[in-house]
Short mmCIF file of C-alpha atoms and ligand atoms in Angstrom, two decimals:
data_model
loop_
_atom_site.label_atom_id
_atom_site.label_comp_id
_atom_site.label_asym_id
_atom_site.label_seq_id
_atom_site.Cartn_x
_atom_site.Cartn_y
_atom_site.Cartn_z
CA UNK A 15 111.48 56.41 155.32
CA UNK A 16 108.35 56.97 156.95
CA UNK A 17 106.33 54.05 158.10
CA UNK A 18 102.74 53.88 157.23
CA UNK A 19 101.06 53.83 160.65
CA UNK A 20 102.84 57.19 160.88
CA UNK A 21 101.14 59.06 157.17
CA UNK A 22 97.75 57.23 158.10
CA UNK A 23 97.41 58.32 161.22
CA UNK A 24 98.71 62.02 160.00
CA UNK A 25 96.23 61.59 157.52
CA UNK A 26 93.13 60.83 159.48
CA UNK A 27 94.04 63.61 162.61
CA UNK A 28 94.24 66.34 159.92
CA UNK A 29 91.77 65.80 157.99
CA UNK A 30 93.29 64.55 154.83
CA UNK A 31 91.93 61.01 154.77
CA UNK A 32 89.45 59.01 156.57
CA UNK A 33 87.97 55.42 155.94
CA UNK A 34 84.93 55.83 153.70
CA UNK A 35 81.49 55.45 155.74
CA UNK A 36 83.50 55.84 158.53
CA UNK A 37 80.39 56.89 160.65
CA UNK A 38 78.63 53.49 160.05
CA UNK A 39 82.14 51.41 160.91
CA UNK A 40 83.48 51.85 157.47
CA UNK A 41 83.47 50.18 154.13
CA UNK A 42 86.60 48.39 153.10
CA UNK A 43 88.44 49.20 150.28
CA UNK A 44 86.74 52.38 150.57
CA UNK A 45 88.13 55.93 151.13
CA UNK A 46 86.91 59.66 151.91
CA UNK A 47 89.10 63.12 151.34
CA UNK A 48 88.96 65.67 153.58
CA UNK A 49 89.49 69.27 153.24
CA UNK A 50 93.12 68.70 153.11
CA UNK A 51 93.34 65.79 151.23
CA UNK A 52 90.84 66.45 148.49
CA UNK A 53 93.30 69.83 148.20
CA UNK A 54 96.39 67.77 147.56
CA UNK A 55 94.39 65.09 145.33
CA UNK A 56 92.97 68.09 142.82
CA UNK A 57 96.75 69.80 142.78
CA UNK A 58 97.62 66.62 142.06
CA UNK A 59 95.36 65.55 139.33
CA UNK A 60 95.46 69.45 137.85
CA UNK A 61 99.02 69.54 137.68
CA UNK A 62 98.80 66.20 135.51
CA UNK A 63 95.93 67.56 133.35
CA UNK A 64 98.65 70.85 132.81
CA UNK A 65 101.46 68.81 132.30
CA UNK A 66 100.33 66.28 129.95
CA UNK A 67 97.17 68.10 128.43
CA UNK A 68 97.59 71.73 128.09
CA UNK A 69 100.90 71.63 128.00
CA UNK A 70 101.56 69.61 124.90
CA UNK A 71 100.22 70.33 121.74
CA UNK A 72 99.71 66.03 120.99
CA UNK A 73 97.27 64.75 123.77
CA UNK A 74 93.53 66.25 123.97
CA UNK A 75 91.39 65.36 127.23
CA UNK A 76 88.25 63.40 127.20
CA UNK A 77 85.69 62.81 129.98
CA UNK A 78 83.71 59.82 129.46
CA UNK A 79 80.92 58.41 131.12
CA UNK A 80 81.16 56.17 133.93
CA UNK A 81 78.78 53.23 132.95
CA UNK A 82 78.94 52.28 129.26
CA UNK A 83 77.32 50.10 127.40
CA UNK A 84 78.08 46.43 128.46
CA UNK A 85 79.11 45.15 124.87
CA UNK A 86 82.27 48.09 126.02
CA UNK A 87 83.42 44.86 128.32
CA UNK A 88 83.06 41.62 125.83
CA UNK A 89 84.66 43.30 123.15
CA UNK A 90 87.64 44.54 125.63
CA UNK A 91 88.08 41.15 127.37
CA UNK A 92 87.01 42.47 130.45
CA UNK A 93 84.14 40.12 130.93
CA UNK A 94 85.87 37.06 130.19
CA UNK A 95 89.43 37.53 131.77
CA UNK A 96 89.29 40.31 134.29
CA UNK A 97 89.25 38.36 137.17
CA UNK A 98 91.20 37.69 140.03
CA UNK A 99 92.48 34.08 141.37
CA UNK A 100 90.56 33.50 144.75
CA UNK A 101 90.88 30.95 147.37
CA UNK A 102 88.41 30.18 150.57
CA UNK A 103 89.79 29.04 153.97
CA UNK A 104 87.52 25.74 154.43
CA UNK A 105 87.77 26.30 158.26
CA UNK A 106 87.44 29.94 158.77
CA UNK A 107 85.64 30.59 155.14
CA UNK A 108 87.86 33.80 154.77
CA UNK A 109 88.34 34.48 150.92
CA UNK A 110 92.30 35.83 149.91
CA UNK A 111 94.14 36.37 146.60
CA UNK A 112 95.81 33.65 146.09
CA UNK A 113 98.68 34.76 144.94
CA UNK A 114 99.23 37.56 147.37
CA UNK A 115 99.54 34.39 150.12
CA UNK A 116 102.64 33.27 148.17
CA UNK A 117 105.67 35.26 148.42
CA UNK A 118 106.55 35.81 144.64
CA UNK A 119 103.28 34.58 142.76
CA UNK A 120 101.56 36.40 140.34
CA UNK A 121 97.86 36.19 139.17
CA UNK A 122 98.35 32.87 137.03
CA UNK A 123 99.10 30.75 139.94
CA UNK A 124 97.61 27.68 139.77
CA UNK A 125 95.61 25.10 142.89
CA UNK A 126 98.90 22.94 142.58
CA UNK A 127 101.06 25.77 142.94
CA UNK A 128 99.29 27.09 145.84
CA UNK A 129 98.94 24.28 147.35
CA UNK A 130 102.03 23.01 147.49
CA UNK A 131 103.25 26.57 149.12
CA UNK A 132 101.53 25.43 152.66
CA UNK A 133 100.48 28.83 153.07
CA UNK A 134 98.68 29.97 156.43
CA UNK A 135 94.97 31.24 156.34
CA UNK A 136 96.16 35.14 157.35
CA UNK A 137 92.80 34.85 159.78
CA UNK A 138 92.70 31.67 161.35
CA UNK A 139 96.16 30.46 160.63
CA UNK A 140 95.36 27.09 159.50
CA UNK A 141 95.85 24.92 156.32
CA UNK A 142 93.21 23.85 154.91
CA UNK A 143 92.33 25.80 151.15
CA UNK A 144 89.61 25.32 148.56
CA UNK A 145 90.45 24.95 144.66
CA UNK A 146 91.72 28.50 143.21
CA UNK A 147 88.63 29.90 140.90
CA UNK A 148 88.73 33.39 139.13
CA UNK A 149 86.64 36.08 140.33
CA UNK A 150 85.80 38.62 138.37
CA UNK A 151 86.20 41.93 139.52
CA UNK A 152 83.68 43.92 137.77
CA UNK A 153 80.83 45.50 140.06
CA UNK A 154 77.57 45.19 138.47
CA UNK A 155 74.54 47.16 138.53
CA UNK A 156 71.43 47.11 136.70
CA UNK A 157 70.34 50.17 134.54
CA UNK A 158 66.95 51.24 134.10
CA UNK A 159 63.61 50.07 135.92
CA UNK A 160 63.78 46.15 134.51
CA UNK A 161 65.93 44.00 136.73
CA UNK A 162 66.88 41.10 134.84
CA UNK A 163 69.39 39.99 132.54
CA UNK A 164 69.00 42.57 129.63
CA UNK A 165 69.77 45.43 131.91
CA UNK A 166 73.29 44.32 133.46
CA UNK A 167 75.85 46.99 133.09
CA UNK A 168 79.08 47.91 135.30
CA UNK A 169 81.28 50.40 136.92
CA UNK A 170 84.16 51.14 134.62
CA UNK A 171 87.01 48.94 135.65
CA UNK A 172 89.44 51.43 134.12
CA UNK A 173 88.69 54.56 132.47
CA UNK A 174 90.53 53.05 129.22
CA UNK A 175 87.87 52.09 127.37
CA UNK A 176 85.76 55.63 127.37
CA UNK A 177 88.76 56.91 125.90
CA UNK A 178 89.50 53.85 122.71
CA UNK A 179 85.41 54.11 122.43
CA UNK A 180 86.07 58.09 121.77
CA UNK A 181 88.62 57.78 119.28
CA UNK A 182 86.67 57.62 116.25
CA UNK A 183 84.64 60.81 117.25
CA UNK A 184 88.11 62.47 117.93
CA UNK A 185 89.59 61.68 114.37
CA UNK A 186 86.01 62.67 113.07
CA UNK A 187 85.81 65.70 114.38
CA UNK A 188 89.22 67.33 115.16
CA UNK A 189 91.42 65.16 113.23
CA UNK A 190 94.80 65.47 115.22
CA UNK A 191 98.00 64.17 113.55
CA UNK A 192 99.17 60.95 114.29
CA UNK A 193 100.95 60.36 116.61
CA UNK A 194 98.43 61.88 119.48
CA UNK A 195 96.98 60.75 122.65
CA UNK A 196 94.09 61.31 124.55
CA UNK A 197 93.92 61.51 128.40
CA UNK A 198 91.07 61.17 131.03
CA UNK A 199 90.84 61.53 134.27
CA UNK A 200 88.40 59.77 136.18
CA UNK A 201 86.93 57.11 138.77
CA UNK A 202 87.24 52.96 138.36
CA UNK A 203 85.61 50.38 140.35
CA UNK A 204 87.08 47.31 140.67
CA UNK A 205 85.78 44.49 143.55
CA UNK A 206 89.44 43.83 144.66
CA UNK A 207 89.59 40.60 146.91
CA UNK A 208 91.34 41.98 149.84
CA UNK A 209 91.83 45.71 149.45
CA UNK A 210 94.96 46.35 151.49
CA UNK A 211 97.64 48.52 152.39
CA UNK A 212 95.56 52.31 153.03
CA UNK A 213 94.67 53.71 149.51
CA UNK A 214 96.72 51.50 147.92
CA UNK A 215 94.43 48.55 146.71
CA UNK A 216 91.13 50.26 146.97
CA UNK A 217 87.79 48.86 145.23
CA UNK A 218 86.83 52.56 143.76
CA UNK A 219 89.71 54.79 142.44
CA UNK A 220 90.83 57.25 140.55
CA UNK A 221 92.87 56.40 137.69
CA UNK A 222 94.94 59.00 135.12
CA UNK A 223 94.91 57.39 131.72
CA UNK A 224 96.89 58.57 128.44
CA UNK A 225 96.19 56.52 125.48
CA UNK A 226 98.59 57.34 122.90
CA UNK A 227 98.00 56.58 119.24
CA UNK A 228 100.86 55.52 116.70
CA UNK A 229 101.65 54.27 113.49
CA UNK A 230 102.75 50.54 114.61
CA UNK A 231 106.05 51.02 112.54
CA UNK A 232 107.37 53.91 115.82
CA UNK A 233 106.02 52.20 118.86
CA UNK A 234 108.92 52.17 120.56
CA UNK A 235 110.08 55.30 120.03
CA UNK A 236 107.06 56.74 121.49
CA UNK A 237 107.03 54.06 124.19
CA UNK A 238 110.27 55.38 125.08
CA UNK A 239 109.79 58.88 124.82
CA UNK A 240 106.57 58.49 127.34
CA UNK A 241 108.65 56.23 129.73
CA UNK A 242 111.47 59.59 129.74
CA UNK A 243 108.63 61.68 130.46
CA UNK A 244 106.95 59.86 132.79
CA UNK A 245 110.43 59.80 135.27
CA UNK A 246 110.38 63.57 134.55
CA UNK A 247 107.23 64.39 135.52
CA UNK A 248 107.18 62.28 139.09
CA UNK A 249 110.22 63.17 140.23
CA UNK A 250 110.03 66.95 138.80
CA UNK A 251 106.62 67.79 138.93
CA UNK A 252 105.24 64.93 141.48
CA UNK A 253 108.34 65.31 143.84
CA UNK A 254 108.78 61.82 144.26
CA UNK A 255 112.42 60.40 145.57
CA UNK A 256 114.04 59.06 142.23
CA UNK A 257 115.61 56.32 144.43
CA UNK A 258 112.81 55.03 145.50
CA UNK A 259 111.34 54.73 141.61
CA UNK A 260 112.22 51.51 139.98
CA UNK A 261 111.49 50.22 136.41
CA UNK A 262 110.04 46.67 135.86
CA UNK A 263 109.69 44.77 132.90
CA UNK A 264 106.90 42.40 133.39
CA UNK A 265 107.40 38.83 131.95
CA UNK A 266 105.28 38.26 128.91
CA UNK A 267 102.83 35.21 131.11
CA UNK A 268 102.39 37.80 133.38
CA UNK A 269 100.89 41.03 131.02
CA UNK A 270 97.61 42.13 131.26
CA UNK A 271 95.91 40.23 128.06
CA UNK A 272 96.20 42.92 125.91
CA UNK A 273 99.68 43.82 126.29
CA UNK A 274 102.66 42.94 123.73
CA UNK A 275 105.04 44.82 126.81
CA UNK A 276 104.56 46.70 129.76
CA UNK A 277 107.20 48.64 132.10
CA UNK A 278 105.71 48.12 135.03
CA UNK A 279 106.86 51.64 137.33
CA UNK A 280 107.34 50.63 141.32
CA UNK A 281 107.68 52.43 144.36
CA UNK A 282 109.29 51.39 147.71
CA UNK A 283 106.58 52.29 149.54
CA UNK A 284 106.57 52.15 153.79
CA UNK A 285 105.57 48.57 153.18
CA UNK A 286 107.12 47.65 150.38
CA UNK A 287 107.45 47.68 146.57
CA UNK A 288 104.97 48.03 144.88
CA UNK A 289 103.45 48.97 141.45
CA UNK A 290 102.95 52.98 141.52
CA UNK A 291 101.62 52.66 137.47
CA UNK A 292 102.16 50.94 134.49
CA UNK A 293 103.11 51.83 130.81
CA UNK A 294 101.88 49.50 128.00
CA UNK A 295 102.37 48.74 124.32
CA UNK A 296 98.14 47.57 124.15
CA UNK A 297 99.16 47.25 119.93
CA UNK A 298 95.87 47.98 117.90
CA UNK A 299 94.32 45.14 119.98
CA UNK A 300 91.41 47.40 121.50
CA UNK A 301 90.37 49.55 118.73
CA UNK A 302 90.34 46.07 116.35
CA UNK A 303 88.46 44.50 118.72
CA UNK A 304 85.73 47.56 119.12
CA UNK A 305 85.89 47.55 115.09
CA UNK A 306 85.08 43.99 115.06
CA UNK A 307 81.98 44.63 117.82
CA UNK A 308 80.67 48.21 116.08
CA UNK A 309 81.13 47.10 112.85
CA UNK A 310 82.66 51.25 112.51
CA UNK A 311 86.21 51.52 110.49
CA UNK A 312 88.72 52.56 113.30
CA UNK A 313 91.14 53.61 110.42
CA UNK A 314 93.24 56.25 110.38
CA UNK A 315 93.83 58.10 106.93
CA UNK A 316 97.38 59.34 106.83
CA UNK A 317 97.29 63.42 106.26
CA UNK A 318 100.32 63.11 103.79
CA UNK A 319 98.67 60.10 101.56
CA UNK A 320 99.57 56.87 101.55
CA UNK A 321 97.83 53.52 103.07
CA UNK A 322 95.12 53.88 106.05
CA UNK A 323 95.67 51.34 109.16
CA UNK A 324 94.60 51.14 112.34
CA UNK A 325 96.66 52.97 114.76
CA UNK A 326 98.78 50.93 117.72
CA UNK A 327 98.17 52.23 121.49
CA UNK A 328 100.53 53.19 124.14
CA UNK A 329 98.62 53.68 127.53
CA UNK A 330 100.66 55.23 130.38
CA UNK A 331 98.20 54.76 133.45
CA UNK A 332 98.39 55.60 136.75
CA UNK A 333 95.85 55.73 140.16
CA UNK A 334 95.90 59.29 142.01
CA UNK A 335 95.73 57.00 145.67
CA UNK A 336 98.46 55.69 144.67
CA UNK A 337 100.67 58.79 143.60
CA UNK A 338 99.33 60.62 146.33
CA UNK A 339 100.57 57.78 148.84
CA UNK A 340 104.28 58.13 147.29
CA UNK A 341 104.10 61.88 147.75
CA UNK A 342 102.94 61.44 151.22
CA UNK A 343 106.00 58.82 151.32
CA UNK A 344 108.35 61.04 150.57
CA UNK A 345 106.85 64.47 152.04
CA UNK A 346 106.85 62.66 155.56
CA UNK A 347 109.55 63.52 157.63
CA UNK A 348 109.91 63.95 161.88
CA UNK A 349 112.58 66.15 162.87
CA UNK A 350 114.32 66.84 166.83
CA UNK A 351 116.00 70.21 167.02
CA UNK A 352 117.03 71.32 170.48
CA UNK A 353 115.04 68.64 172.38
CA UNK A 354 111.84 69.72 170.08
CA UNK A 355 110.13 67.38 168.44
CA UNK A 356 108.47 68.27 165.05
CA UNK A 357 106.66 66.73 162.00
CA UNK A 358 107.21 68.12 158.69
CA UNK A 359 105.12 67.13 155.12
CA UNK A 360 107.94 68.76 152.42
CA UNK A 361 105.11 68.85 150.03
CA UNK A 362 106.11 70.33 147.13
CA UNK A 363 105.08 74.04 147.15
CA UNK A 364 102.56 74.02 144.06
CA UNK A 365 100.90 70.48 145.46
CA UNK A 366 100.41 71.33 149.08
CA UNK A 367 96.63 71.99 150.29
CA UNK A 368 97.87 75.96 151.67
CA UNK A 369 100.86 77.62 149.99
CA UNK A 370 100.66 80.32 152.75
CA UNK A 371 99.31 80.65 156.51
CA UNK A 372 98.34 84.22 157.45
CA UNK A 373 98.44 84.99 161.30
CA UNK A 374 98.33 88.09 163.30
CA UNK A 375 100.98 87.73 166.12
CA UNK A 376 98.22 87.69 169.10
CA UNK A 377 94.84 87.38 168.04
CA UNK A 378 93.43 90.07 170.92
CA UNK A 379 94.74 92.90 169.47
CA UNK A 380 92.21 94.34 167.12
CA UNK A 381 94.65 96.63 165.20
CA UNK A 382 96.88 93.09 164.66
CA UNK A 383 93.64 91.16 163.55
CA UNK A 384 92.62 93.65 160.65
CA UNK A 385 96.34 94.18 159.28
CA UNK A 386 96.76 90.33 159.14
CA UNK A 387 93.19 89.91 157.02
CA UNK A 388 93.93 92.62 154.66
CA UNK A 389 97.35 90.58 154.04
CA UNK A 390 95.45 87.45 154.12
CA UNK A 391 93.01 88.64 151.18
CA UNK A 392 95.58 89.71 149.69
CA UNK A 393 97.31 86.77 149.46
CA UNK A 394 93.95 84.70 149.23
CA UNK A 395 93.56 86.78 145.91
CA UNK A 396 96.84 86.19 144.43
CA UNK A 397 96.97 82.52 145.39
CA UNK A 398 93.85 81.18 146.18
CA UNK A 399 95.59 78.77 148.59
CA UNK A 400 95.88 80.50 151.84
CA UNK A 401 94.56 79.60 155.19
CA UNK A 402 94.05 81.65 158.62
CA UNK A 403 95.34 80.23 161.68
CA UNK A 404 94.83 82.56 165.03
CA UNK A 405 94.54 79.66 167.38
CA UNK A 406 96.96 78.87 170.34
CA UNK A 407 100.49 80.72 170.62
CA UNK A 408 102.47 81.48 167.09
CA UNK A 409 104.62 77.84 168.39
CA UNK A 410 102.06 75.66 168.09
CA UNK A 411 100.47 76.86 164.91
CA UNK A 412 104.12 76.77 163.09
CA UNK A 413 104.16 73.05 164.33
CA UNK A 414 100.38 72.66 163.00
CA UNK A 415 101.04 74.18 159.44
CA UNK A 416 104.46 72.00 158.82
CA UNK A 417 102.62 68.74 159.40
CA UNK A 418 99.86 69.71 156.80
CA UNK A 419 102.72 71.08 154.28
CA UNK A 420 102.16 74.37 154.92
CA UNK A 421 105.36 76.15 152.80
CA UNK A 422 105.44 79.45 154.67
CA UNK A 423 103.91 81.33 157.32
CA UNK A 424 103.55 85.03 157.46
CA UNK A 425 103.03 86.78 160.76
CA UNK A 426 101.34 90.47 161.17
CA UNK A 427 103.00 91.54 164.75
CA UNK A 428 103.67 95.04 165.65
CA UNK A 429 106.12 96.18 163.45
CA UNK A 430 104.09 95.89 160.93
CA UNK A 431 101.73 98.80 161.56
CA UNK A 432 105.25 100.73 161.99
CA UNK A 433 106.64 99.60 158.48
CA UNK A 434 103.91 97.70 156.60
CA UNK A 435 106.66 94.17 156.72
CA UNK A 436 105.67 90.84 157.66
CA UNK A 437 107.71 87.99 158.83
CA UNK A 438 107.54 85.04 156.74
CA UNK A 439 108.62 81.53 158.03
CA UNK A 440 109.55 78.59 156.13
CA UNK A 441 108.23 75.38 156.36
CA UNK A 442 111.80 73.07 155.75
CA UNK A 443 114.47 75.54 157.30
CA UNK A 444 112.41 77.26 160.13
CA UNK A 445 114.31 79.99 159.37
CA UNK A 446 112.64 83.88 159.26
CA UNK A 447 112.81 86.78 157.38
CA UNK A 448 111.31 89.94 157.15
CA UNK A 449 109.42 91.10 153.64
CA UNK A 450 107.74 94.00 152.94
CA UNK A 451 104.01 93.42 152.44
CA UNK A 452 104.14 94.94 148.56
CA UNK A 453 107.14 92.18 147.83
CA UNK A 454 104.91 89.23 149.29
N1 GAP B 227 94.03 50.73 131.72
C1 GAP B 227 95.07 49.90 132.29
C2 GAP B 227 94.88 49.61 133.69
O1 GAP B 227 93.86 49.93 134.29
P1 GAP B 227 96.09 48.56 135.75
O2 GAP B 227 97.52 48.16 135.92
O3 GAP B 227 95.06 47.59 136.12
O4 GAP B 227 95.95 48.99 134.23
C3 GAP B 227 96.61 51.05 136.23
O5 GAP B 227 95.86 49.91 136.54
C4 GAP B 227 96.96 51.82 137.49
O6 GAP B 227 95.77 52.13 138.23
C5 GAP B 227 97.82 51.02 138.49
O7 GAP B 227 99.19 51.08 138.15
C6 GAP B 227 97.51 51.74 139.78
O8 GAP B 227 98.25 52.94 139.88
C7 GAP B 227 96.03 52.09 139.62
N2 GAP B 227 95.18 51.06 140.23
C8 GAP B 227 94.72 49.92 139.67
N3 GAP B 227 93.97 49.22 140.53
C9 GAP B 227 93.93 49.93 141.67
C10 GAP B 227 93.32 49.75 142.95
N4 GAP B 227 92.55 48.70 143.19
N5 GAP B 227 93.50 50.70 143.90
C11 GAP B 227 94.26 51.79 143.65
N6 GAP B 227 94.87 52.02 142.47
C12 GAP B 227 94.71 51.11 141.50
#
């Protein structure tokens, strides 16, 4: 397995990733795409929107805004229990999650359960801890000119609740059988104690969110069926190593306040396991909560007859870092083939950033240069995807495009103004073979 140093500093010399603000020293918890990486991120994301979107007839997209009203927050619980346990070093006055200091905590821990761990300040090394208190991880902003009280708002936490405060105007205006979902895409915010680990614990990301509507009588048969689908879909569509995908059912102290049971999905990443996304039964416990707060029936009137309810919830959710970091995971590979050294990213074809690089064999032969760009626009047509690479010898640019992803490279050399063929190169074999341009 690849070790993280190794994708982060791939990552940052390519132009996939870089520390956000990076030209003022960086803001932690905070990252920035580059060309490359915001390539693989949209695949990514699109490829989710045409799996679970357009290409099932039961989940409809919805794009929300980002700040909602506040009263979104009380009536979700968000305001009153979204909140992490902190802890202060009294010597060095560093601030930690507690229970990330504790091998095997989880976010209930308790000052006498800390405490009696003896764990090390991770900065100054010494023992010497305040009280655990919860801190909420909400950022707030103010909206509008008046900065007081009356005009608090906040950054989504999750991009759940633009979806459950959408479902009435779904069912009012398109009506959908039951059971359907409805999926957004879209940025959260969350102040994270000690963002960590690259893009995996980041305080703005982007989350994936399907919430799933049911009649509470066949939960679990549409928990189920998502679970199924979800293992398809990352290790069919997404790539990922099913090995390294692991199912965890999470304890019922430690679910998220509005779930009845959650499957937490892990992945052994460089450092460790850790959750990749979650899937939870919420029950009807958001939409009876936002009928309480709206005073708005969030009943559902059966199409066949027969008594309205309120609909239960199952909410597959996952962050695009965090998928993206698995991909890179398991994409990452160095390779030594007759004393060559070589780094590959086996991207899957219809993720990576190019599917093709177009080259003409030397780039100071004018005859070579045109025949490559007409292939190269043809391709760029076609595909969309293609990049032109006429720097340094043909080597060094097959080494460049394998450790972006690069699936094939096709070279213009001289036979081609003889017999209009191209060679095309493949990314995970190395091996060549000659097409003619019409078959590309
Ligand atoms: N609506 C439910 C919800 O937000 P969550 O377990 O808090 O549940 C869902 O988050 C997913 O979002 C996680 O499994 C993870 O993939 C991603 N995620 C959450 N917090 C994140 C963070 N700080 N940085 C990166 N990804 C995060």
């Amino acid at each position: 397995m690849a070790k993280m140093e190794d994708i982060v500093s791939l990552c940052k010399r390519r132009g996939f990733i870089w520390q956000g603000s990076d030209v003022y020293g960086g803001m932690a918890g905070t990252w920035d795409f580059g060309p490359l990486g915001v390539a693989l991120k949209r695949r990514i994301m699109n490829t989710w929107w045409n799996y679970w979107v357009e290409g099932r007839d039961d989940i409809y997209g919805v794009d929300a805004a980002i700040i909602m009203n506040p009263k979104t927050w009380e009536a979700s619980g968000h305001t009153a229990t979204f909140a992490d346990p902190l802890v202060e070093c009294n010597e060095c006055h560093g601030r930690f999650r507690a229970d990330k200091l504790v091998e095997g905590a989880n976010e209930s821990i308790s000052t006498e359960e800390f405490k009696a761990q003896n764990a090390k300040c991770p900065t100054c090394g010494k023992v010497n801890w305040s009280d655990i208190r919860k801190f909420n991880m909400m950022f707030q902003t103010h909206v509008g000119p008046v900065d007081d009280d009356s005009s608090i708002a906040y950054l989504r936490p999750e991009t759940a609740q633009g979806i459950f405060t959408n479902y009435k105007n779904v069912v009012d205006t398109i009506y959908p059988d039951l059971p359907f979902g409805l999926a957004q895409q879209g940025k959260a915010f969350r102040n994270e104690i000690s963002p960590r680990d690259f893009i995996l614990r980041d305080r703005e990301c982007e989350q994936m969110e399907i919430e799933y509507f049911v009649n509470p009588a066949d939960w679990k048969e549409s928990f189920d069926a998502l679970h199924d689908a979800y293992h398809k879909f990352l290790t069919e569509e997404m790539g990922l190593d099913a090995d390294l995908i692991h199912d965890f059912e999470v304890a019922p102290e430690d679910r998220a306040h509005y779930s009845k049971h959650t499957i937490d999905i892990m992945f052994d990443y460089p450092n460790g396991q850790e959750e990749l996304m979650g899937l939870a039964y919420r029950t009807d416990f958001d939409l009876m909560n936002i009928q309480k707060a709206s005073n708005k029936s969030m009943e559902y009137i059966p199409k066949g007859g027969g008594e309205r309810f309120v609909p239960h919830v199952i909410e597959p959710s996952i962050g695009v870092e965090r998928l993206l970091l698995a991909i890179l995971s398991c994409a990452y590979k160095e390779e030594e083939k007759d004393g060559k050294k070589r780094t590959i990213l086996a991207l899957p074809e219809h993720l990576a950033p190019y599917r093709f690089c177009v080259s003409p064999l030397l780039k100071n032969k004018p005859d070579l240069v045109a025949k490559a760009r007409e292939v190269y626009d043809l391709l760029r047509k076609k595909y969309g995807n293609v990049t032109w690479d006429d720097s340094g010898n043909i080597g060094k640019r097959y080494l460049k495009q394998d450790e972006i992803g690069t699936p094939k490279c096709v070279v213009v050399d001289f036979d081609t103004l003889e017999d209009d063929t191209v060679t095309i190169r493949d990314r995970d074999t190395t091996e060549q073979v000659r097409v003619k341009i019409a078959e590309l």
